[in-house]
Tab-separated table of C-alpha atoms and ligand atoms in Angstrom:
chain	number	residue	atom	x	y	z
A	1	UNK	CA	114.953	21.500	-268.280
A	2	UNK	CA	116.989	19.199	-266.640
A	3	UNK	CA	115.801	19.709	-263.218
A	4	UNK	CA	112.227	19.348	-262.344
A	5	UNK	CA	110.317	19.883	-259.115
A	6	UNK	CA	109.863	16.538	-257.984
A	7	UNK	CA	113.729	16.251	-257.557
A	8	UNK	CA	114.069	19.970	-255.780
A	9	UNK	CA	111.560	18.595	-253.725
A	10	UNK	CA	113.011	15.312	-253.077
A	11	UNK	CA	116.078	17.134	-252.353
A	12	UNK	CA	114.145	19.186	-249.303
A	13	UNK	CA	112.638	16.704	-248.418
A	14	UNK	CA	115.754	15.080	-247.282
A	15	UNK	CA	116.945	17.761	-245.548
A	16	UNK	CA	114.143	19.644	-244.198
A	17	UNK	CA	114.720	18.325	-240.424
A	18	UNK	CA	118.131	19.144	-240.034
A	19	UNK	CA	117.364	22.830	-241.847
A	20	UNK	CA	114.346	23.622	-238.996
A	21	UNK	CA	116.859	22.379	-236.670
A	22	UNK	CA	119.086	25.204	-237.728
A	23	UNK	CA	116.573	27.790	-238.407
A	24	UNK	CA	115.205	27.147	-234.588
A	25	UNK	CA	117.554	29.675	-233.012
A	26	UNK	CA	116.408	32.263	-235.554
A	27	UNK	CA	112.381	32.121	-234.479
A	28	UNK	CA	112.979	34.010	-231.511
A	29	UNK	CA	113.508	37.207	-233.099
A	30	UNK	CA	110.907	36.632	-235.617
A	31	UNK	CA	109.919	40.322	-237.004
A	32	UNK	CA	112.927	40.423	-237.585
A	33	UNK	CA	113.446	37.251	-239.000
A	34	UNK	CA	111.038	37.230	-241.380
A	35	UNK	CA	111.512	40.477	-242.489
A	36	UNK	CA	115.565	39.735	-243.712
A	37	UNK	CA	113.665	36.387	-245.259
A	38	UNK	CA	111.567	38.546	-247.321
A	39	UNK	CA	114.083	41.224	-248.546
A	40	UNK	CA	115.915	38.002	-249.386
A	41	UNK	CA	113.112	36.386	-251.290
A	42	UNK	CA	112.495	39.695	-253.346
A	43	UNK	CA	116.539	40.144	-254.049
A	44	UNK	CA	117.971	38.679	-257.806
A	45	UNK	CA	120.677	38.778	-258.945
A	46	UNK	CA	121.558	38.798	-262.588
A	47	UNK	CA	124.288	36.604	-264.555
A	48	UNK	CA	126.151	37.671	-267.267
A	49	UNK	CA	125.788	35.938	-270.562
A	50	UNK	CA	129.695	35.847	-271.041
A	51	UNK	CA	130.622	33.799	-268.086
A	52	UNK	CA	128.519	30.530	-268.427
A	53	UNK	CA	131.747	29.133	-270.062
A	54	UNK	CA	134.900	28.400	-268.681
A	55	UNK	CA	136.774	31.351	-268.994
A	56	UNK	CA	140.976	31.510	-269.906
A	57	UNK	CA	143.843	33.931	-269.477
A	58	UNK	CA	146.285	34.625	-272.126
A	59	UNK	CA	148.195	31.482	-270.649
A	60	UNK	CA	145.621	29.136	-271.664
A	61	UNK	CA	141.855	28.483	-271.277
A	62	UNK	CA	140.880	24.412	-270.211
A	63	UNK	CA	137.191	24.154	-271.150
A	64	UNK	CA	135.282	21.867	-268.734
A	65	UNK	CA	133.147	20.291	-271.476
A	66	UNK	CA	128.772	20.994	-271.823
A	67	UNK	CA	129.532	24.178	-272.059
A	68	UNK	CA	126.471	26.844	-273.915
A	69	UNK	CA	127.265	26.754	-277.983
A	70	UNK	CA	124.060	29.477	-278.431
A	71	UNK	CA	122.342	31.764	-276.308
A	72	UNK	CA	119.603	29.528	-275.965
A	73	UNK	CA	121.586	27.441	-274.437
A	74	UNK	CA	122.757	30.301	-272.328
A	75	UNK	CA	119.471	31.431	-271.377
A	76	UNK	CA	118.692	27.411	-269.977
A	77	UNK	CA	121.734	27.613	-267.877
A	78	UNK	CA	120.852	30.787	-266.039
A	79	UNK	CA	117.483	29.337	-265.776
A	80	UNK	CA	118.694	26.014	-264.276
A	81	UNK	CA	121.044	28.821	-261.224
A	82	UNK	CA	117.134	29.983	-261.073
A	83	UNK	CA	115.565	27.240	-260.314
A	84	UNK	CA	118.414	25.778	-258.104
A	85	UNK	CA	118.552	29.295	-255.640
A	86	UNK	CA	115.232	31.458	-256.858
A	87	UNK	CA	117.757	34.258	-256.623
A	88	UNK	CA	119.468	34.290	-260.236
A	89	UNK	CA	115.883	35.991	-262.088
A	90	UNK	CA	117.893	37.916	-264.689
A	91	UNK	CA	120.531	37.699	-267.627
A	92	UNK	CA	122.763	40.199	-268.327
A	93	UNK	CA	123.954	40.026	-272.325
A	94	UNK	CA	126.748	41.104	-273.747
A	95	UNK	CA	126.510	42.491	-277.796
A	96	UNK	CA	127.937	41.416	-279.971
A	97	UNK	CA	128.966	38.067	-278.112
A	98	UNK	CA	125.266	36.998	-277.431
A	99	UNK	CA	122.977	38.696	-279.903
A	100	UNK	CA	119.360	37.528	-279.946
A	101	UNK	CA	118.569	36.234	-283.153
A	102	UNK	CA	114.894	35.920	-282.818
A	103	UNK	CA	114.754	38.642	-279.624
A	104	UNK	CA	110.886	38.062	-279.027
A	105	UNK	CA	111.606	34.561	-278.983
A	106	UNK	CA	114.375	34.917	-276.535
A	107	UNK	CA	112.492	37.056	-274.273
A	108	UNK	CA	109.912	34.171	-274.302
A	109	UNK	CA	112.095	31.799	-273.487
A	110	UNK	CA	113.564	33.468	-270.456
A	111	UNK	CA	110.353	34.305	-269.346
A	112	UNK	CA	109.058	30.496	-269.133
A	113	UNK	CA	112.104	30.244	-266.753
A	114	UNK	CA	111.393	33.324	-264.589
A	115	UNK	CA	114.064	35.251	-266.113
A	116	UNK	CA	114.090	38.847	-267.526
A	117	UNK	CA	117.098	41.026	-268.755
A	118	UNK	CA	119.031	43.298	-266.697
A	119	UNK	CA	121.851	45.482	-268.349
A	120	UNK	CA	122.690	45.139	-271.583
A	121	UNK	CA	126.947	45.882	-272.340
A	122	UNK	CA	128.652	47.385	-275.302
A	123	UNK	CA	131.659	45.710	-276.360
A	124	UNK	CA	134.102	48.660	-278.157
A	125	UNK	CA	137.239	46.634	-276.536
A	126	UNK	CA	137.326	43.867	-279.709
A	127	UNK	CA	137.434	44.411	-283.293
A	128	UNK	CA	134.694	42.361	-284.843
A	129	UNK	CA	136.026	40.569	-287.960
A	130	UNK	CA	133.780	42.432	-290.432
A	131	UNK	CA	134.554	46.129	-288.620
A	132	UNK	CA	135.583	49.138	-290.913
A	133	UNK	CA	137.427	50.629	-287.789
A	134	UNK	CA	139.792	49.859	-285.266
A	135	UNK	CA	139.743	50.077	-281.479
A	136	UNK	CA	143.596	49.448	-281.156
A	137	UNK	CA	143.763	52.931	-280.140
A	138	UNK	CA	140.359	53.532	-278.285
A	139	UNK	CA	136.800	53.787	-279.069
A	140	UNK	CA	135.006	56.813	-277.305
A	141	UNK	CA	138.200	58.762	-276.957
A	142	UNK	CA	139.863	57.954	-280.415
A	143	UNK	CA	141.488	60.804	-282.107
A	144	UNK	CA	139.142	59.478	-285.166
A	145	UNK	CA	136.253	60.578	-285.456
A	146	UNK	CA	135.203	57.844	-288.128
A	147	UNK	CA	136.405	55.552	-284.772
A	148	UNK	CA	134.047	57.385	-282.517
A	149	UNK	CA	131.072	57.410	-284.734
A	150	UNK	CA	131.581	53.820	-284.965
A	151	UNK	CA	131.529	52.967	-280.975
A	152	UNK	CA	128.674	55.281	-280.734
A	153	UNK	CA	127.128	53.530	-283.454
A	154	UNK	CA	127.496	50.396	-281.912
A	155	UNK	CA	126.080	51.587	-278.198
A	156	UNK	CA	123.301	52.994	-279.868
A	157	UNK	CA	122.540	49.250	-281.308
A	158	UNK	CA	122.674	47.471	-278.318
A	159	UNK	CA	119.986	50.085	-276.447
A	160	UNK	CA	118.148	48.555	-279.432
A	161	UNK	CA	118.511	45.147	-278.641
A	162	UNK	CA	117.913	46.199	-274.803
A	163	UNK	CA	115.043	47.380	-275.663
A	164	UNK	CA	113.424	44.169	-277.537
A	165	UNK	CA	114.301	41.792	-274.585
A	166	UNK	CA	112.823	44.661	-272.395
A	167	UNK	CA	116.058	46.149	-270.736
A	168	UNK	CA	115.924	49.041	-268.856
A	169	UNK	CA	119.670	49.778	-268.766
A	170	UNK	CA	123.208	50.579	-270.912
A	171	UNK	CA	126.426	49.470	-269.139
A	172	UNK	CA	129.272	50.972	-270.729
A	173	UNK	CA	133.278	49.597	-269.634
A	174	UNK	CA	135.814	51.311	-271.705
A	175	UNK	CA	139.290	49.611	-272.466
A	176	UNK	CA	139.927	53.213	-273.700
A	177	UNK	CA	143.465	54.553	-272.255
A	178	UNK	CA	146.959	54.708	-272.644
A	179	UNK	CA	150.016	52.353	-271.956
A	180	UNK	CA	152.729	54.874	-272.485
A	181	UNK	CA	153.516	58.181	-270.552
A	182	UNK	CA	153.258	61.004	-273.869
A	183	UNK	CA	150.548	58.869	-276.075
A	184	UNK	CA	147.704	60.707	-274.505
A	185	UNK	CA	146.758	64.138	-274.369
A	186	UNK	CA	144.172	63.045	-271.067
A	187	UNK	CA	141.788	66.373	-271.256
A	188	UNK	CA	140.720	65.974	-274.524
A	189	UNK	CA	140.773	62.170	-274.398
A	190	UNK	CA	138.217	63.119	-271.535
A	191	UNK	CA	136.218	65.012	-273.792
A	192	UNK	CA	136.017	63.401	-276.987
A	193	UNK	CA	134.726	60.729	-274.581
A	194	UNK	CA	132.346	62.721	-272.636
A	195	UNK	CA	131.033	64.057	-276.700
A	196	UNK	CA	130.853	60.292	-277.598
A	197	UNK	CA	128.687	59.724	-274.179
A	198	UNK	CA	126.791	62.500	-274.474
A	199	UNK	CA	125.494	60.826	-278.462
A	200	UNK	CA	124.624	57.660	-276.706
A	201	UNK	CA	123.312	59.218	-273.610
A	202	UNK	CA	120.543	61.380	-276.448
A	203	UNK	CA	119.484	57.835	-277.560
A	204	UNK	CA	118.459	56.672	-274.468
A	205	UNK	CA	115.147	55.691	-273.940
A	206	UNK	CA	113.231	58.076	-271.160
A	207	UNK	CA	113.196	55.318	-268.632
A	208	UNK	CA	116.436	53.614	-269.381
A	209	UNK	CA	119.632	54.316	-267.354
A	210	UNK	CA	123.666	54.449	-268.728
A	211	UNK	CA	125.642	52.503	-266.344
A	212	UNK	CA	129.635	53.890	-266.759
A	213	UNK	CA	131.677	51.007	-265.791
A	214	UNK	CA	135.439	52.247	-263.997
A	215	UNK	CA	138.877	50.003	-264.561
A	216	UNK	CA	142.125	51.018	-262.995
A	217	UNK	CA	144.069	49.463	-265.251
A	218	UNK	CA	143.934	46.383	-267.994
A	219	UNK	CA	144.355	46.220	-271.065
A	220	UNK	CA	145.995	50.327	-271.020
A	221	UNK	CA	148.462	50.144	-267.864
A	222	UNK	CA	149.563	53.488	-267.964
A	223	UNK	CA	145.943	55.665	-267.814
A	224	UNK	CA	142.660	54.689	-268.529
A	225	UNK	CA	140.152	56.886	-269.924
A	226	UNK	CA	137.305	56.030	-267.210
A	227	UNK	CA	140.122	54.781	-264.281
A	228	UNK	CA	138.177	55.457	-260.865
A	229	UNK	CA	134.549	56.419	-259.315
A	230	UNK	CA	135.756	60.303	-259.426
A	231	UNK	CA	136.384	60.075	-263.411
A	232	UNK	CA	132.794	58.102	-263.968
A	233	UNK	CA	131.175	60.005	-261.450
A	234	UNK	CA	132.069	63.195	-263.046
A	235	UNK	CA	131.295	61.691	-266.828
A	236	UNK	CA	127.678	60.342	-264.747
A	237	UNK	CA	127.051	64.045	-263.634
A	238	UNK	CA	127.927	66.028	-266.520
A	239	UNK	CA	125.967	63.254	-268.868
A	240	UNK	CA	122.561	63.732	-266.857
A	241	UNK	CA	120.184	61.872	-264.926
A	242	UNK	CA	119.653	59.013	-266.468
A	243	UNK	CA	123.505	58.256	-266.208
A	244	UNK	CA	125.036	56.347	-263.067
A	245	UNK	CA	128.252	54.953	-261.963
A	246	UNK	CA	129.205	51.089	-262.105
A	247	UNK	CA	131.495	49.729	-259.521
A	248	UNK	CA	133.256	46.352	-260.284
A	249	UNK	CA	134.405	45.016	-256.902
A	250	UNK	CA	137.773	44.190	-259.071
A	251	UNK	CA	138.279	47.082	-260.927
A	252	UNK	CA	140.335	49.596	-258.203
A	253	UNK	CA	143.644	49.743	-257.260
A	254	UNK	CA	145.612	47.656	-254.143
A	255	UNK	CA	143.768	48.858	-250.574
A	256	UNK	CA	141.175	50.823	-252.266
A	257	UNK	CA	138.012	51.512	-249.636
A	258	UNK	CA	135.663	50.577	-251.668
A	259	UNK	CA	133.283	50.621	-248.867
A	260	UNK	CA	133.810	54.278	-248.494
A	261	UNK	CA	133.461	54.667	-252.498
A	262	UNK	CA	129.767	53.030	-252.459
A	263	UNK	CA	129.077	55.545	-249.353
A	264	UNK	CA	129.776	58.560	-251.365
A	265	UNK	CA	128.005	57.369	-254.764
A	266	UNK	CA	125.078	57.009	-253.082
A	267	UNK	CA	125.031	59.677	-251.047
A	268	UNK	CA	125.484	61.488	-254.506
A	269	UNK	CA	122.634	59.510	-255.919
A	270	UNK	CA	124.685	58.296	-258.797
A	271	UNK	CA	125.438	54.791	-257.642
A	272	UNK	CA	123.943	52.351	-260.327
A	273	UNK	CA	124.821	49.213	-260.043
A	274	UNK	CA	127.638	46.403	-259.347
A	275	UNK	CA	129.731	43.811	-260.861
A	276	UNK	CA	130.261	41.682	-258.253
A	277	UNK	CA	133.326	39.309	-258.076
A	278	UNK	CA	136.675	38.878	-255.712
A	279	UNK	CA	140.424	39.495	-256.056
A	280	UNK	CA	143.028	39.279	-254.514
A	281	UNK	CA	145.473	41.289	-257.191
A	282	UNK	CA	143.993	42.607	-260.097
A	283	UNK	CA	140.665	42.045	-262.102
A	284	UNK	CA	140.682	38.415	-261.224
A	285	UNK	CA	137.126	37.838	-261.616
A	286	UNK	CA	136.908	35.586	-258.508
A	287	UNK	CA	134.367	33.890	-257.160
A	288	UNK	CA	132.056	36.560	-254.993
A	289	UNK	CA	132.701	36.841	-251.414
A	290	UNK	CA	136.218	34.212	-252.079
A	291	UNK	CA	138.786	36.077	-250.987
A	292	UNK	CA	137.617	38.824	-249.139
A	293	UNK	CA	134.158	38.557	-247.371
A	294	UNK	CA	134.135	41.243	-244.891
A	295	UNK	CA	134.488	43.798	-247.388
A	296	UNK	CA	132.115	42.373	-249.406
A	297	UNK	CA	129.883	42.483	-246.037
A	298	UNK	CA	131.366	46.120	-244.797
A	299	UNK	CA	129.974	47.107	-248.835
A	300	UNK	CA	126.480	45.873	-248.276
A	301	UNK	CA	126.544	47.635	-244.685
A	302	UNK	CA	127.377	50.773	-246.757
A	303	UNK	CA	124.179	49.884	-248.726
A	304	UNK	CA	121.649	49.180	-246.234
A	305	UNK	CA	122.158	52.186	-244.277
A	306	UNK	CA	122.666	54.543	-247.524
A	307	UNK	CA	119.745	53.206	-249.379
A	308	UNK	CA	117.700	53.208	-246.518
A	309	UNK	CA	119.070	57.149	-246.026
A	310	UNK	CA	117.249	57.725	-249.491
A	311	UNK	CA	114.147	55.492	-249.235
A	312	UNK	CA	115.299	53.010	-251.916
A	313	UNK	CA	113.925	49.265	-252.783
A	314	UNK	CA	116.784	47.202	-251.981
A	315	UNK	CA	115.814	44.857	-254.999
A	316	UNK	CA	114.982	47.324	-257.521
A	317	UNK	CA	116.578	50.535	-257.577
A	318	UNK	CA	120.249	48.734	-258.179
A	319	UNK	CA	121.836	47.336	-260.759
A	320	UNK	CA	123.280	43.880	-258.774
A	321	UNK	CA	124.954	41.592	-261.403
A	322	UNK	CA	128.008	39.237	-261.025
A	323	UNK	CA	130.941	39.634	-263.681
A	324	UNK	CA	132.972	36.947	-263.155
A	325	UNK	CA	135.396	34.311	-265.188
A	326	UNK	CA	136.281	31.068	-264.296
A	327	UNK	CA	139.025	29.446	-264.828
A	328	UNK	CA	139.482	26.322	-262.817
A	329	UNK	CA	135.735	25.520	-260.824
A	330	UNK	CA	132.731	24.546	-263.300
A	331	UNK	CA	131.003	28.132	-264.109
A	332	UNK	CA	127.447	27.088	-262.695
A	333	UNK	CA	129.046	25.937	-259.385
A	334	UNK	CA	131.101	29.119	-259.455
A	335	UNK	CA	128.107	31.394	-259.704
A	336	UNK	CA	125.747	29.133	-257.390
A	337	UNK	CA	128.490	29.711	-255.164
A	338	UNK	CA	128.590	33.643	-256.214
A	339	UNK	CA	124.783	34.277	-255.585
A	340	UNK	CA	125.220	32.606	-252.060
A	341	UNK	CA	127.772	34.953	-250.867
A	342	UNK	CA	126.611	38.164	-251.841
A	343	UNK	CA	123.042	36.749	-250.212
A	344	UNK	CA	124.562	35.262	-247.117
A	345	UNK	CA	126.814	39.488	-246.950
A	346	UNK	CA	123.618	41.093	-247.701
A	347	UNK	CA	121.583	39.172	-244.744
A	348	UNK	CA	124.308	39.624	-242.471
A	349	UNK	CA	124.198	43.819	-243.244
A	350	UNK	CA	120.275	43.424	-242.776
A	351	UNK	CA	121.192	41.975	-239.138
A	352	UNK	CA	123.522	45.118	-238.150
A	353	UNK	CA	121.631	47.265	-235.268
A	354	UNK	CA	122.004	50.712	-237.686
A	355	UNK	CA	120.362	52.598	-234.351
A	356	UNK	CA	123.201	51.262	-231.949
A	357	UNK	CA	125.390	51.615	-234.384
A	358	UNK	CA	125.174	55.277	-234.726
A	359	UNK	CA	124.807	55.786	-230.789
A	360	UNK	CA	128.447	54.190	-231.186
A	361	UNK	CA	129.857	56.706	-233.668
A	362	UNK	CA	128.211	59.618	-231.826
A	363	UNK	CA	130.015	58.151	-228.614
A	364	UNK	CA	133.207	57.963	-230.306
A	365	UNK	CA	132.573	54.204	-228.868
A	366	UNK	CA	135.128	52.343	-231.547
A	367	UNK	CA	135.625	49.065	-229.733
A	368	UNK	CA	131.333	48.888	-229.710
A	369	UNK	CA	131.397	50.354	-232.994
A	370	UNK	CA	133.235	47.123	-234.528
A	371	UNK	CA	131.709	44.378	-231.918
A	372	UNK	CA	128.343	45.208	-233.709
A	373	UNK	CA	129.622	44.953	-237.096
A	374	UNK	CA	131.492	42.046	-236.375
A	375	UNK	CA	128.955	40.395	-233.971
A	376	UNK	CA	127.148	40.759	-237.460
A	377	UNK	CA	129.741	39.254	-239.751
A	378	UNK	CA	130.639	36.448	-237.575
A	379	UNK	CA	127.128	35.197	-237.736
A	380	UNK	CA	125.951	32.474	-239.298
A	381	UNK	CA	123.043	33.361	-241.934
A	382	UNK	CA	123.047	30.379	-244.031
A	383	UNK	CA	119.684	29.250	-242.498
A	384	UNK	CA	117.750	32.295	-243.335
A	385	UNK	CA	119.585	32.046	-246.569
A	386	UNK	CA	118.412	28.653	-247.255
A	387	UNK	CA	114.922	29.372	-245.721
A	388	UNK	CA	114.413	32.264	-248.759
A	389	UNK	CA	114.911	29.767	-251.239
A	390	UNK	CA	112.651	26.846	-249.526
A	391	UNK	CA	110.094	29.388	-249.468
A	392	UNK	CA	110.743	30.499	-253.137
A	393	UNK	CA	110.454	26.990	-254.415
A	394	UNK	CA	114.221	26.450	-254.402
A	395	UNK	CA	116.974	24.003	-253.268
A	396	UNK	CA	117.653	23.847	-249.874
A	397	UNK	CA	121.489	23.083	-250.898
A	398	UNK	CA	121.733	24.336	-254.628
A	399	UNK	CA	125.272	23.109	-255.004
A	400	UNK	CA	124.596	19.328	-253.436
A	401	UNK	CA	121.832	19.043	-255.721
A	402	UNK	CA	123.901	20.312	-258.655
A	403	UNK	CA	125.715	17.514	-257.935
A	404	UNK	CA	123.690	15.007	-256.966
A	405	UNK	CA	121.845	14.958	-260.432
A	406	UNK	CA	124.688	14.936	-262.306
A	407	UNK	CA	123.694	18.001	-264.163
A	408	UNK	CA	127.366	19.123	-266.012
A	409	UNK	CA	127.515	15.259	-266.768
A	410	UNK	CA	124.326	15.290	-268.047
A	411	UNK	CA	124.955	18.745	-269.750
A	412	UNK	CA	128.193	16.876	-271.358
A	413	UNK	CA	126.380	14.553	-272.879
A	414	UNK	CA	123.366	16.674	-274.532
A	415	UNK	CA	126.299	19.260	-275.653
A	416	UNK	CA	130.010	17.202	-275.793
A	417	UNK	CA	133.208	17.827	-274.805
A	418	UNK	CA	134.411	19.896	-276.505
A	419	UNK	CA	131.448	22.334	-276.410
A	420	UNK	CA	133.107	26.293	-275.867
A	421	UNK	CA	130.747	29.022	-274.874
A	422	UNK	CA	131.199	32.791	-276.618
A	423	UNK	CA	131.971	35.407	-273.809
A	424	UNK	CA	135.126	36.048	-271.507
B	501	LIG	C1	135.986	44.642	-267.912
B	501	LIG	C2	134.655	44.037	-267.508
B	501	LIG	C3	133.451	44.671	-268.150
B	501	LIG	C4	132.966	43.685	-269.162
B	501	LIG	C5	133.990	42.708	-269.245
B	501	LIG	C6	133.529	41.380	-269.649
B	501	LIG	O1	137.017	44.117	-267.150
B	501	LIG	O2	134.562	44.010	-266.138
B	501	LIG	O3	132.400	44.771	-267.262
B	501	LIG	O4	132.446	44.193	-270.255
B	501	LIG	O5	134.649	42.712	-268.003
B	502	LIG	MN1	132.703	44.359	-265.121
């Protein structure tokens, strides 16, 4: 491991004054305090396997050199985020881009570095090199059935794998659609999916969960077979209860409330989970919380108050994972930088007065209405943030000390140059 807990100590050590000096305004209200430091301490997110590389667009990709050649590799990278912010306890893998060769071995591995394994995804969106069948056309929805078979096939493998590295859930995203008006017939590309889902929903463990994963558009940019939260949410309800909705912050269309979306899924009970990122245009994969942080924060005030509505564990009963590419920043300082925001969102939605709030609403009181959100939003968390992680054994500054021990230098040199990661 190339950080040890001498230097994370070191690290605090340095900066512990100047952190109580900031945390000082905070011990007034301390219930309160401490009980947003808590929720904090207890909330993880997980990383996906497929974006511990530097990621490309058709243009061109421009590795930044130590990148991880194996999943081992992978697995040490997510546990280095861990150790950094005590807030990245989970990988999510992607099949057949990170397949666990030894998968006992794997889960031991992750579990010396505090790690276990959220979601597990399908991939039905590439043709492997050695595959009898063809996704050009779909996978779930293909006219084929030999197609079909195939996907479900494949689905039904990675609950496998899921279920050696001790999973608990399926996320399915479906490239599945159409780019011309006339090439699909969208009813009973609807239900040849829905037949398909309903196969790999049957193999589900009893205590796993299917996450359907939503995309406006890209790669099929005229329809796509699971476009919006009304399509999934209607696959999610006819497939059964262990089957949920997946909201990817990037996946909706210009000006979508996406707020209001994560009101109603819950509400419904069939929100399960996130891909969290930013955009500004399309699926950019974005750094979290980048380009637009009060919706990211307006989201998490949608959360709070609906999962508090239904008496759910913040940390548990959701699926939080980042899916995100990165093009131009190093991908561990990308994601340190992603597990920050969507803390420092979710602390500042823990802070919002849910009682006043609603004696707002039931006024009709706008004005008040946004003063306490935005008395919320504007501020500043980063102490309780960086409290969490002291307490958790973490870095005070994650990023600084990212930097300050060299690490993707030192990751260059144990790995080269040249070194390209599988995934995104
Ligand atoms: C599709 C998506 C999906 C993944 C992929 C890597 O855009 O968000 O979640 O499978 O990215
Ligand atoms: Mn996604």
């Amino acid at each position: 491991m190339l950080l040890n807990s001498d230097q994370i100590a070191q690290h605090n050590e340095a900066r512990l004054a100047k952190h109580k000096q900031q945390l000082a305004p905070w011990t007034g209200e301390v219930d309160k305090t401490e009980a947003i430091i808590e929720k904090l301490m207890a909330y993880q997110v997980a990383i996906p396997s497929w974006a511990l590389g530097t990621g490309g667009t058709r243009f061109g990709r421009f590795p930044g050199g130590g990148e991880p050649r194996s999943l081992d590799e992978k697995i040490d990278d997510v546990g280095l985020l861990h150790a950094l912010n005590r807030s990245s306890g989970a990988i999510s893998l992607h099949i057949p881009w990170d397949i666990p060769a030894d998968a006992a071995a794997t889960r031991e591995r992750a579990a010396a570095l505090g790690l276990t394994f959220d979601a597990v995804n399908s991939n039905t969106f590439q043709d492997q090199a050695d595959q009898p069948e063809s996704y050009k056309f779909g996978s779930l929805q293909h006219v084929d059935a030999a197609v079909r078979q195939q996907a479900i096939d494949h689905n039904i493998e990675v609950i496998r794998h899921g279920v050696e590295l001790g999973s608990k859930s399926l996320t399915v995203w479906l490239s599945d659609g159409s780019c011309f008006p006339g090439q699909l017939n969208f009813r009973q590309a609807f239900q040849r999916t829905y037949e398909s889902l309903q196969a790999i929903y049957a193999a589900l463990p009893p205590d796993w969960k299917v996450f359907v994963e939503y995309k406006a558009f890209e790669p099929n940019f005229y329809s796509m077979t699971v476009g919006d939260w009304g399509s999934s949410l209607l696959y999610a309800q006819k497939l059964g209860p262990q089957a949920y909705t997946l909201v990817d912050l990037g996946h909706h269309l210009p000006n979508a409330n996406i707020e209001q979306i994560v009101s109603l899924l819950l509400m419904e009970g069939k929100l399960g989970g996130f891909h969290f990122n930013d955009s500004k245009y399309g699926d950019d994969d974005l750094t979290v919380g980048s380009i637009r942080p009060y919706q990211l924060f307006l989201i998490f005030n949608e959360l709070v108050e609906g999962m508090d509505a239904r008496g759910m564990n913040h940390a548990s009963d959701l699926g939080w994972m980042i899916d995100a590419s990165h093009n131009v920043k190093d991908p561990l300082e990308d994601l340190l930088q992603s597990v920050e925001a969507i803390q420092i969102a979710y602390a500042q939605a823990l802070l919002i007065d849910q009682a006043r709030l609603a004696d707002a609403r039931n006024a009709n009181d706008v004005v008040t209405a946004q003063e306490i959100l935005q008395d919320a939003f504007r501020t500043d968390v980063r102490p309780l943030v960086a409290e969490a992680r002291l307490r958790a054994g973490g870095a005070l500054a994650p990023l600084a000390l990212f930097r300050e021990q060299a690490i993707r230098q030192q990751l260059i040199g144990q790995r080269g140059a040249k070194a390209i990661a599988t995934g995104l």
